[in-house]
Coordinates of C-alpha atoms in Angstrom, one line a residue:
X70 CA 41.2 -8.2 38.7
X71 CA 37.6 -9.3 39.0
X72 CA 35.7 -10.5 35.8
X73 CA 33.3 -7.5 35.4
X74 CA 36.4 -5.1 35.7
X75 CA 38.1 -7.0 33.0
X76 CA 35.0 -7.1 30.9
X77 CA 35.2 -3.5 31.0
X78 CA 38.7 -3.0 30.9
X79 CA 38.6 -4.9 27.6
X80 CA 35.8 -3.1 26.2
X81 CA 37.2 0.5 26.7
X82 CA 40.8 -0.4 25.3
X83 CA 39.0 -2.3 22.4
X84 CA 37.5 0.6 21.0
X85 CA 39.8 3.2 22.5
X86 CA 38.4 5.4 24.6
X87 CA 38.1 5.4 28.2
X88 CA 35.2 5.3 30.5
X89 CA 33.5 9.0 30.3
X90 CA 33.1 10.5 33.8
X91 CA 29.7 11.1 34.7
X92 CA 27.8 14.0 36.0
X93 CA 24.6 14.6 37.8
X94 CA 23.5 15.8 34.8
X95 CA 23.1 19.6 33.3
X96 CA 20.2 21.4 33.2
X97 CA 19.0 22.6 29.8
X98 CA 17.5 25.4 29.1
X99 CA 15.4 24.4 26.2
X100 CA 15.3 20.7 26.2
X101 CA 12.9 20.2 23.2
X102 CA 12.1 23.1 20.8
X103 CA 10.0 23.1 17.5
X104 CA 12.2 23.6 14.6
X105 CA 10.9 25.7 11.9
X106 CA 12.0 25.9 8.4
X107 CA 10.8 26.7 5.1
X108 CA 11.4 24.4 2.3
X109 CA 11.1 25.5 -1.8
X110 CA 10.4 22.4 -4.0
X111 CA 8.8 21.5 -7.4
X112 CA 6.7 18.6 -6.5
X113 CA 5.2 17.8 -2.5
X114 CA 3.9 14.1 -2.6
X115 CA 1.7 13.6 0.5
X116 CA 1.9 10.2 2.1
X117 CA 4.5 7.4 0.9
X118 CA 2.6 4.2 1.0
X119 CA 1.9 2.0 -2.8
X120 CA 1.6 4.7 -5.0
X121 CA 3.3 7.4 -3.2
X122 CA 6.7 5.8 -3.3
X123 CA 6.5 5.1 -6.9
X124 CA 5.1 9.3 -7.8
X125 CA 8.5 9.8 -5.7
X126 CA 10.7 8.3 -7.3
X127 CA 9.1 9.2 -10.8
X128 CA 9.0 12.7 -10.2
X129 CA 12.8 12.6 -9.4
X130 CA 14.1 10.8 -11.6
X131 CA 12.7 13.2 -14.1
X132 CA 14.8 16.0 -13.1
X133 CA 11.6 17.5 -10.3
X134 CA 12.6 18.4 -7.0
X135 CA 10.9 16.4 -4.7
X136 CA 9.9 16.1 -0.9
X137 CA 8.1 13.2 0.1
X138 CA 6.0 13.3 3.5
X139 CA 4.8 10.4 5.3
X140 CA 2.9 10.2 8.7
X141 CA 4.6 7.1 9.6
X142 CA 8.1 5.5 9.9
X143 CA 8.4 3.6 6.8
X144 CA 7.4 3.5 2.9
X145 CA 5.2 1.2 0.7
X146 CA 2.0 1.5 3.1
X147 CA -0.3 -1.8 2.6
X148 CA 2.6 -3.6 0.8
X149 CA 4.9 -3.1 4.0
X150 CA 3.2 -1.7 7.3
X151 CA -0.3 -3.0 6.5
X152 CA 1.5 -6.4 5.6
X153 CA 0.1 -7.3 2.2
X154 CA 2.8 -8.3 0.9
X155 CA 1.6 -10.0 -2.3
X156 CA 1.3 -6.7 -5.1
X157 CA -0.7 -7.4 -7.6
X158 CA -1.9 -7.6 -10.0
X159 CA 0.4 -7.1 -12.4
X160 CA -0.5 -9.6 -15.8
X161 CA -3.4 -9.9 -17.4
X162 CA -5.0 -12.9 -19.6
X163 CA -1.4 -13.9 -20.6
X164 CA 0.5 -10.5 -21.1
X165 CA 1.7 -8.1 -18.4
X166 CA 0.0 -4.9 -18.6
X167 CA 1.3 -3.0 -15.7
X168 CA 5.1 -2.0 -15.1
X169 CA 7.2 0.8 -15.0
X170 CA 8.9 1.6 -11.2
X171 CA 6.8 -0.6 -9.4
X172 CA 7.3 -3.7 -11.9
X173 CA 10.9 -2.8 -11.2
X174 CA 10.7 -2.3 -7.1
X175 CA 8.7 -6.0 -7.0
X176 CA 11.4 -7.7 -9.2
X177 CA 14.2 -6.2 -7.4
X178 CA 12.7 -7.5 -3.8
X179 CA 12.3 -10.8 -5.8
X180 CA 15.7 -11.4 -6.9
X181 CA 17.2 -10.2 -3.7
X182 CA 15.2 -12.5 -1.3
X183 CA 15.6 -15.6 -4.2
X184 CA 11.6 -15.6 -4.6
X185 CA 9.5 -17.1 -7.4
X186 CA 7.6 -15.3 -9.8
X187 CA 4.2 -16.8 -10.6
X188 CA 3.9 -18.5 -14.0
X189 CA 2.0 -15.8 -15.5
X190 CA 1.5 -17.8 -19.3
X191 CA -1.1 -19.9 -17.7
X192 CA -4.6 -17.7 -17.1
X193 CA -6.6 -18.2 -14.1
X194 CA -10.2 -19.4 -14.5
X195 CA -11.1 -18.7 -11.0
X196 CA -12.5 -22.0 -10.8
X197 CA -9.7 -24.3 -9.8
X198 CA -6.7 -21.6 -10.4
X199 CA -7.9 -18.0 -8.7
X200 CA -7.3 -14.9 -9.7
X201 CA -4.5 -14.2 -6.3
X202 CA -2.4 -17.0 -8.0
X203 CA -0.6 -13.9 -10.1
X204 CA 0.4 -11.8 -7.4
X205 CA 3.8 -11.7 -6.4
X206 CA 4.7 -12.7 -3.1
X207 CA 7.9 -9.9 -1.7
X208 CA 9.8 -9.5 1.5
X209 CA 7.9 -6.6 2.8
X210 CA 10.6 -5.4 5.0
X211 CA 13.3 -5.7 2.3
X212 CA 10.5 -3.8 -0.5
X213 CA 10.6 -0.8 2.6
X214 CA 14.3 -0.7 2.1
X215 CA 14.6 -0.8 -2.0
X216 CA 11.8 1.2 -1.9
X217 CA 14.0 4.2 0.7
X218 CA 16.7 3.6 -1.3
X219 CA 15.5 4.4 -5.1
X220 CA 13.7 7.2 -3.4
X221 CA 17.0 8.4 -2.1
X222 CA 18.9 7.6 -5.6
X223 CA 15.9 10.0 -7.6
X224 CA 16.9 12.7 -5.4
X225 CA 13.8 12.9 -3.1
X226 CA 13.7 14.4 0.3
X227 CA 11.5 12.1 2.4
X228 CA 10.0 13.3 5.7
X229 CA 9.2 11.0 8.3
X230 CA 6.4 11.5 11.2
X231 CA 4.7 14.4 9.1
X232 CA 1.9 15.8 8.1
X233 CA -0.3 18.4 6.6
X234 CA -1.9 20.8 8.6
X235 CA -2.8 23.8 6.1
X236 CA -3.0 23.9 2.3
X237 CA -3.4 26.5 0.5
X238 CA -3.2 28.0 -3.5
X239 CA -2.2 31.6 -4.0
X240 CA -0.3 32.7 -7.0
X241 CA 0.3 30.0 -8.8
X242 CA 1.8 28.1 -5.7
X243 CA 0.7 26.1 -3.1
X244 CA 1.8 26.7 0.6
X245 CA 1.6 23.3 2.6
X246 CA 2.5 24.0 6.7
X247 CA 3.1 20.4 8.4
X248 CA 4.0 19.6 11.9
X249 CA 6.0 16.5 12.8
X250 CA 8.3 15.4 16.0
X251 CA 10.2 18.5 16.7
X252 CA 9.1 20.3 13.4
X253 CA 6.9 22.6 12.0
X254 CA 7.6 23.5 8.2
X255 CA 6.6 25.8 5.7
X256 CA 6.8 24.2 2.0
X257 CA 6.3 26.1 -1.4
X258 CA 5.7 24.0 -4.4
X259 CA 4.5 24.2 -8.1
X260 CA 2.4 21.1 -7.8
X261 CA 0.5 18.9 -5.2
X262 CA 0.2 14.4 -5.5
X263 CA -2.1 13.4 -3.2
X264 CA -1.5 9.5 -2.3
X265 CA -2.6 9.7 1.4
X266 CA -5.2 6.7 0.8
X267 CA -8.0 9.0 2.5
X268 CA -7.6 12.1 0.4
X269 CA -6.3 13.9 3.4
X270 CA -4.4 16.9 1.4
X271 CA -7.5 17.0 -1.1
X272 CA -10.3 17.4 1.9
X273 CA -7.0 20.0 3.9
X274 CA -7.0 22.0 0.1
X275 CA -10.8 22.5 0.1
X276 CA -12.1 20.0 -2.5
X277 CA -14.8 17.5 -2.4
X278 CA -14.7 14.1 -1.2
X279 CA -17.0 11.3 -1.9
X280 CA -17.9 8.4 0.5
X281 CA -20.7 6.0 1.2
X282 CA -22.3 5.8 4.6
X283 CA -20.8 1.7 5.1
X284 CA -17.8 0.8 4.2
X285 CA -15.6 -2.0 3.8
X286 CA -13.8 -4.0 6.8
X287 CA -9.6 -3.5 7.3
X288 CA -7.7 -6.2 7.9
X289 CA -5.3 -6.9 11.0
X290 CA -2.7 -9.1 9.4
X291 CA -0.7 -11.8 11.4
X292 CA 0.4 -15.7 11.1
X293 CA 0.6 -18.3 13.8
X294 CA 2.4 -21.4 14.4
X295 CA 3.1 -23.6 16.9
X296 CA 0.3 -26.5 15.9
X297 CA 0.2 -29.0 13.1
X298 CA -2.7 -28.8 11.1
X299 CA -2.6 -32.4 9.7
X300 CA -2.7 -33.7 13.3
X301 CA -6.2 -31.7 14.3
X302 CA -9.3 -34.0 15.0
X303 CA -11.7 -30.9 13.5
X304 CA -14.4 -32.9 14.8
X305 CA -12.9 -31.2 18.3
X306 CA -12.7 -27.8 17.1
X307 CA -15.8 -25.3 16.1
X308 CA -15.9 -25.7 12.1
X309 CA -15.9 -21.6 12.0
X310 CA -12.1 -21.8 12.9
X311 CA -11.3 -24.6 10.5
X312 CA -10.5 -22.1 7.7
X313 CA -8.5 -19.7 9.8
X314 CA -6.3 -23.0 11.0
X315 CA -6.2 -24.2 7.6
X316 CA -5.0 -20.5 6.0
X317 CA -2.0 -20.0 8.3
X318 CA -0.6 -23.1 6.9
X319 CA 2.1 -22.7 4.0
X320 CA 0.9 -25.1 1.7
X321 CA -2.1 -26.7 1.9
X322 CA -3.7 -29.5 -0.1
X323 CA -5.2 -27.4 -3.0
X324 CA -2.4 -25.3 -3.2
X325 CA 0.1 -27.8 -3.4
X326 CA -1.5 -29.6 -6.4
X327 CA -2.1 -26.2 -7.9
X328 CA 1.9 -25.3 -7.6
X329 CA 3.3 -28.5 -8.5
X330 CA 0.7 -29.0 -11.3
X331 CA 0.7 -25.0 -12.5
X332 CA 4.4 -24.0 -11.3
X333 CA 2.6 -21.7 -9.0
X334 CA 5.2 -20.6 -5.9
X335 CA 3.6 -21.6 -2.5
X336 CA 1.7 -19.3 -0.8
X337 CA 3.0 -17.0 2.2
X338 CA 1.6 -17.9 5.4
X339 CA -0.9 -15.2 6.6
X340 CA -4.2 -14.7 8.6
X341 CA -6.1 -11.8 9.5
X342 CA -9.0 -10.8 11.8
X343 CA -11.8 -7.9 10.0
X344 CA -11.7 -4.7 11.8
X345 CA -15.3 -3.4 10.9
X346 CA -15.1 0.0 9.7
X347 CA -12.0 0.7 9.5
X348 CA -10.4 4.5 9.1
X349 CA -7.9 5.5 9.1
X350 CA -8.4 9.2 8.1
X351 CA -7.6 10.9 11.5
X352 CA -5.3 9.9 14.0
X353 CA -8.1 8.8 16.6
X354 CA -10.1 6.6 13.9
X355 CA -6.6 5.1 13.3
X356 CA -6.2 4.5 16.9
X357 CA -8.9 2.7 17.5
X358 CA -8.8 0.8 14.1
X359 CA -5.9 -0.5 15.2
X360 CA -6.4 -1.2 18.7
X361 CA -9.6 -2.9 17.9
X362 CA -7.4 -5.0 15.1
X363 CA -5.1 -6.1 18.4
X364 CA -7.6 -6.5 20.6
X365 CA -9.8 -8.9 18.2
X366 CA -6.4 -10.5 18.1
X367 CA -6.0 -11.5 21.0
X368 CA -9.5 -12.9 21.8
X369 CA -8.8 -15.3 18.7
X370 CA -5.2 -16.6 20.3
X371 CA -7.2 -17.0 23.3
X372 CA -9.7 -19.0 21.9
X373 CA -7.8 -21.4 19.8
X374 CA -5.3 -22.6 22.5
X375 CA -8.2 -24.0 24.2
X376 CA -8.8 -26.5 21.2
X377 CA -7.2 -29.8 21.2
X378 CA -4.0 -29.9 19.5
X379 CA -3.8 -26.0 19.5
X380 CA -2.7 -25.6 23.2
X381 CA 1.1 -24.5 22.3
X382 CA -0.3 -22.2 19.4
X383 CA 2.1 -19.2 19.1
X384 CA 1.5 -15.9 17.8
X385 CA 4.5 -15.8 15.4
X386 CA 4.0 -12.0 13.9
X387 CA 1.2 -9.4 14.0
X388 CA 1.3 -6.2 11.6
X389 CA 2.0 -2.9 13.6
X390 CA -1.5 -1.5 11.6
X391 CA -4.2 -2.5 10.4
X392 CA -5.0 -2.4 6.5
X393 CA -7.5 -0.4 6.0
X394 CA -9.8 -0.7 2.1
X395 CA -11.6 2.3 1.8
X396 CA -12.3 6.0 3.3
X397 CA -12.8 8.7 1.3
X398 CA -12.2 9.4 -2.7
X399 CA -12.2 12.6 -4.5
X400 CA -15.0 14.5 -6.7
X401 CA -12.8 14.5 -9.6
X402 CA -12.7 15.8 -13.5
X403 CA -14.0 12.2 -14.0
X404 CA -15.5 9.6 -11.9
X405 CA -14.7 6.1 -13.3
X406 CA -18.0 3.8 -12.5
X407 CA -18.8 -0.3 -12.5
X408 CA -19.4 0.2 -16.0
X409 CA -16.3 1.6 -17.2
X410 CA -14.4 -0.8 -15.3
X411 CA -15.9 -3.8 -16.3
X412 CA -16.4 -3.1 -19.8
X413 CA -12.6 -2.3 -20.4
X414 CA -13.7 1.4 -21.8
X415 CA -10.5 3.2 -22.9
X416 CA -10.5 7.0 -22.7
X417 CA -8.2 9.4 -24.9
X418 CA -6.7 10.3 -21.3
X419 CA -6.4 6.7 -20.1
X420 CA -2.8 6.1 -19.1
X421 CA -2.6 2.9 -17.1
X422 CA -4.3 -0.4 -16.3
X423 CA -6.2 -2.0 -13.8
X424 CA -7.0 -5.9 -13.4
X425 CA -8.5 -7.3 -10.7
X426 CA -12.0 -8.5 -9.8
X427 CA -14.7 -6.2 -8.3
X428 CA -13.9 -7.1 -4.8
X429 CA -16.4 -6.1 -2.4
X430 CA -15.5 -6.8 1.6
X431 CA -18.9 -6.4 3.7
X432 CA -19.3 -6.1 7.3
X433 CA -21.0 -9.8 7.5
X434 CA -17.4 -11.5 6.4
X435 CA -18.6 -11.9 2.9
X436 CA -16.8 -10.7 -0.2
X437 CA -18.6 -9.7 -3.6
X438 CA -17.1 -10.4 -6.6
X439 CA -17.4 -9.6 -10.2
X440 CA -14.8 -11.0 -12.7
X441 CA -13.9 -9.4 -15.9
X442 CA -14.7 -11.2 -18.7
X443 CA -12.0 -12.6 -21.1
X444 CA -9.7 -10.2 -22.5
X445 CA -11.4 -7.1 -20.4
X446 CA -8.7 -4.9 -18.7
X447 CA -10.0 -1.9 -17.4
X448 CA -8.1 1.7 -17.8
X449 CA -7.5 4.8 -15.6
X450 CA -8.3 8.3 -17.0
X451 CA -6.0 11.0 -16.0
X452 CA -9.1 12.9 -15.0
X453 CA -9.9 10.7 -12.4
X454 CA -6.7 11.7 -10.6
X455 CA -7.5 15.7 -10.6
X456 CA -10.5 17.0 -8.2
X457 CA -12.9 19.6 -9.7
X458 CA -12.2 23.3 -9.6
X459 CA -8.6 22.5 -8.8
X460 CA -5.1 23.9 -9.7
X461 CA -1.8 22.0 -9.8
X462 CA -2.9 18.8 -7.8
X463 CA -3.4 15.6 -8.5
X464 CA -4.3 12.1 -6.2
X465 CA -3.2 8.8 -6.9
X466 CA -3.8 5.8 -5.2
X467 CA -7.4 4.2 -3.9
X468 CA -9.0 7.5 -3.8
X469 CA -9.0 8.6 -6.9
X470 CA -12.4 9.3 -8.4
X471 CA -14.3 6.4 -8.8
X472 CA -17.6 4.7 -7.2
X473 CA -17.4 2.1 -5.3
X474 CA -18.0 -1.1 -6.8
X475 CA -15.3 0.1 -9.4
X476 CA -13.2 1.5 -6.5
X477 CA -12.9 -1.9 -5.0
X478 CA -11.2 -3.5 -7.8
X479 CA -9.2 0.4 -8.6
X480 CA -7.7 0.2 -5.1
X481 CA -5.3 -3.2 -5.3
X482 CA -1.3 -2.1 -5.1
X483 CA -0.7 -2.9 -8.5
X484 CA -3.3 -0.1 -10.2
X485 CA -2.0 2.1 -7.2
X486 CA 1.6 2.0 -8.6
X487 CA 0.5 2.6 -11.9
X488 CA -1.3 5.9 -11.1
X489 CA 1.4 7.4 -9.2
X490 CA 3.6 6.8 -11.7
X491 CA 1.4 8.5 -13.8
X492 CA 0.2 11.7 -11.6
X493 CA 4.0 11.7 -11.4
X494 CA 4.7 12.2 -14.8
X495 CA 1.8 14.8 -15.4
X496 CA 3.1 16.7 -12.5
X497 CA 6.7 17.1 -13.8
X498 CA 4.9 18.2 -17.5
X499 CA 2.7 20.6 -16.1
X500 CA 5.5 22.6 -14.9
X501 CA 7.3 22.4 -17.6
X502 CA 4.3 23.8 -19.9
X503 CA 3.3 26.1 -17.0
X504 CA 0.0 24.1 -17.3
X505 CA -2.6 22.8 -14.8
X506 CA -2.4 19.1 -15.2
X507 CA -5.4 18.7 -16.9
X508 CA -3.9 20.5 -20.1
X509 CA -0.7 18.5 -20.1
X510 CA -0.2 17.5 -23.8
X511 CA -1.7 13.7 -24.0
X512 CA 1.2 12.5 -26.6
X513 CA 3.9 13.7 -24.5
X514 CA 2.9 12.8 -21.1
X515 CA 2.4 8.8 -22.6
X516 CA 5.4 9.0 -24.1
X517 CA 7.4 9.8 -20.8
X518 CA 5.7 7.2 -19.4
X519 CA 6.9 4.5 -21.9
X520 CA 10.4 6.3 -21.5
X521 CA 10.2 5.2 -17.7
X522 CA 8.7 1.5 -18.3
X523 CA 5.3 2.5 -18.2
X524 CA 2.9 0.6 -20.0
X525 CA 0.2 2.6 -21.3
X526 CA -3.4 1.6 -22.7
X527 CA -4.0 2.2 -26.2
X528 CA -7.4 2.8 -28.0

């Protein structure tokens, strides 16, 4: 018996079945047809990325029926596809001040992948310790999975490749038709979250959007290898790319003081190129976000394997999109400015936190920042999550009503997961009151929260 025979033999008794005889094929009479249904649920949560996956799993785990849709083929958005995996930030001048689901996804990708939380006792000064040194470094393709399964657990039916095409409010419901691969459905449900990033369902439903006419670079995430850093004669190399071959490197000289001294984990090795003007609101902005993303990419691996010492650099991983900061936010109930943020303000609707530095990415590589002063944290109003002259919807997530400056420090993953957690919540109460969310009852809707891990600001 020849080998490949044997091979086969072997394979077809090892599993049991014989070899199927094969055809020239059938012809089918309808090879690829649209499936059409129409689904009836409580709660539609548009887009699964950092605050979409924690409204899901809120909203189900509070006894709503939930479907979950998401253009794309995985959840957690920035913190998974767009590759920024560090969350934060979660702890503020020496006590935390944002948890709930999304404390609880980050420490469950933690303890799974043996990680190290950062020592959050010791409060950064942003002079020798920076403000980055508290977020929490997770496995991004493990968070994805946690993340699928607690949606899964909460009862939530999430839909892959799909997306909005109509909105619309009659009756006291809301009609939402989406198309996907092989699918066109019809859903009916009692509220709306918004957590596209880009206010997609808001601007499909009819309500205002606000945006400025420049905005803020993406980022095409990747890390390379293949050269050691310690080794380059920089007096060879261009200093411009000093920095970039200095980044990708997992601990370098100021971070490895820092985490010896501070009991700060290392860093994750990362890079990333800008994309200028990034959007990904519409399929062919995203296109060409990401393809300029790649293609900047690629000019820069070109480019450094003609320095000395960097002739076997490799590109070891590249993010499938790019991360994109800022689009479009709604015209909300409330529009939370600088001011507010900066100052800490605390409104009787405030139910989560925000901490992170005004963060301002501009087209010429250079990044504006404003820290908040001692003891500052900033708050999120409920109103800021429901657009003007609306019904039964809410956003959550970076485009929330805000201006910019305040946006830029609103939109980190950390405040993300607190306001879905919180649109969430609201949601399930406004149904249960037969309420527009705006008229939830305040007391009740902070308690759930706390009932759920939330933590939520106080006056």
């Amino acid at each position: 018996m020849k080998r490949r025979e044997m091979i086969a033999r072997m394979g077809a008794i090892s599993v049991g079945l014989t070899a199927p005889q094969l055809s020239k094929g059938d012809v089918l009479a309808a090879p690829y047809t649209i499936k059409k249904q129409k689904i009836e649920t409580d709660i539609l949560i548009v887009g699964g990325g950092t605050a979409g996956v924690v409204a899901a799993i809120q909203a189900g785990r509070a006894g709503a029926k939930t479907t979950l849709i998401e253009s794309g083929s995985q959840l957690g958005g920035t913190t998974t596809t767009g590759g920024v995996s560090f969350p934060g930030i979660f702890h503020a001048w020496g006590k935390q001040i944002i948890g709930g689901i999304g404390w609880e996804l980050v420490m469950e990708a933690v303890k799974l992948n043996d990680d190290i939380l950062p020592n959050f006792s010791i409060i950064p000064n942003n002079d020798t310790i920076r403000h980055w040194r508290h977020q929490v470094t997770v496995n991004k393709a493990l968070y994805a999975l946690l993340a699928e399964e607690k949606c899964t657990e909460a009862g939530v039916d999430i839909h892959f490749y799909e997306a909005p095409t109509t909105i619309n409010f009659t009756n006291g419901k809301w009609t939402v038709k989406t198309v996907g691969k092989g699918v066109a459905n019809e859903i009916i449900c009692d509220q709306i979250i918004d957590c596209s990033g880009n206010a997609a369902a808001a601007s499909i439903a009819g309500f205002d959007l606000l945006r400025e006419k420049d905005t803020q670079p993406g980022s095409f995430i990747f890390r390379i290898g293949g050269y050691d850093f310690d080794s380059l004669d920089l007096s060879k190399i261009p200093k411009e790319y000093h920095g970039r071959l200095r980044q990708n490197m997992l601990i370098n000289d100021e971070v490895k003081v820092e985490s010896s001294v501070n009991n700060f984990p290392p860093t994750v090795p990362y890079n990333y190129v800008y994309v200028h003007g990034a959007d990904s609101s519409t399929a062919a902005l995203h296109t060409q976000a990401n393809m300029e993303g790649r293609a900047s990419l690629l000019n820069l691996i070109r480019k450094l394997r003609t320095f000395p010492g960097c002739e076997k650099l490799k590109l070891m991983d590249a993010q499938t999109e790019t991360a994109v900061r800022e689009t479009y936010r709604i015209d909300g109930l409330y529009k939370v400015t600088h001011e507010d943020y900066v100052s800490g303000k605390v409104f009787p609707d405030s139910l989560s936190y925000s901490f992170y530095p005004i963060d301002l990415h501009r087209d010429g590589e250079s990044i504006y920042q404003e820290f908040l002063k001692e003891d500052i944290v900033a708050t999120i109003p409920l109103r800021a999550l429901i657009p003007k002259n609306s019904q039964n919807f809410l956003v959550a997530g970076r485009c929330l009503s805000s201006d910019r400056l305040a946006n830029s420090a609103l939109r980190v993953q950390a405040s993300c997961m607190g306001m879905g957690q919180a649109a969430a919540a609201a949601a399930v109460l406004a149904i249960k009151h037969k309420v527009t969310p705006a008229k939830v009852p305040l007391d009740e809707l902070k308690n759930m929260l706390k009932v759920h891990g939330g933590i939520v600001p106080e006056a």
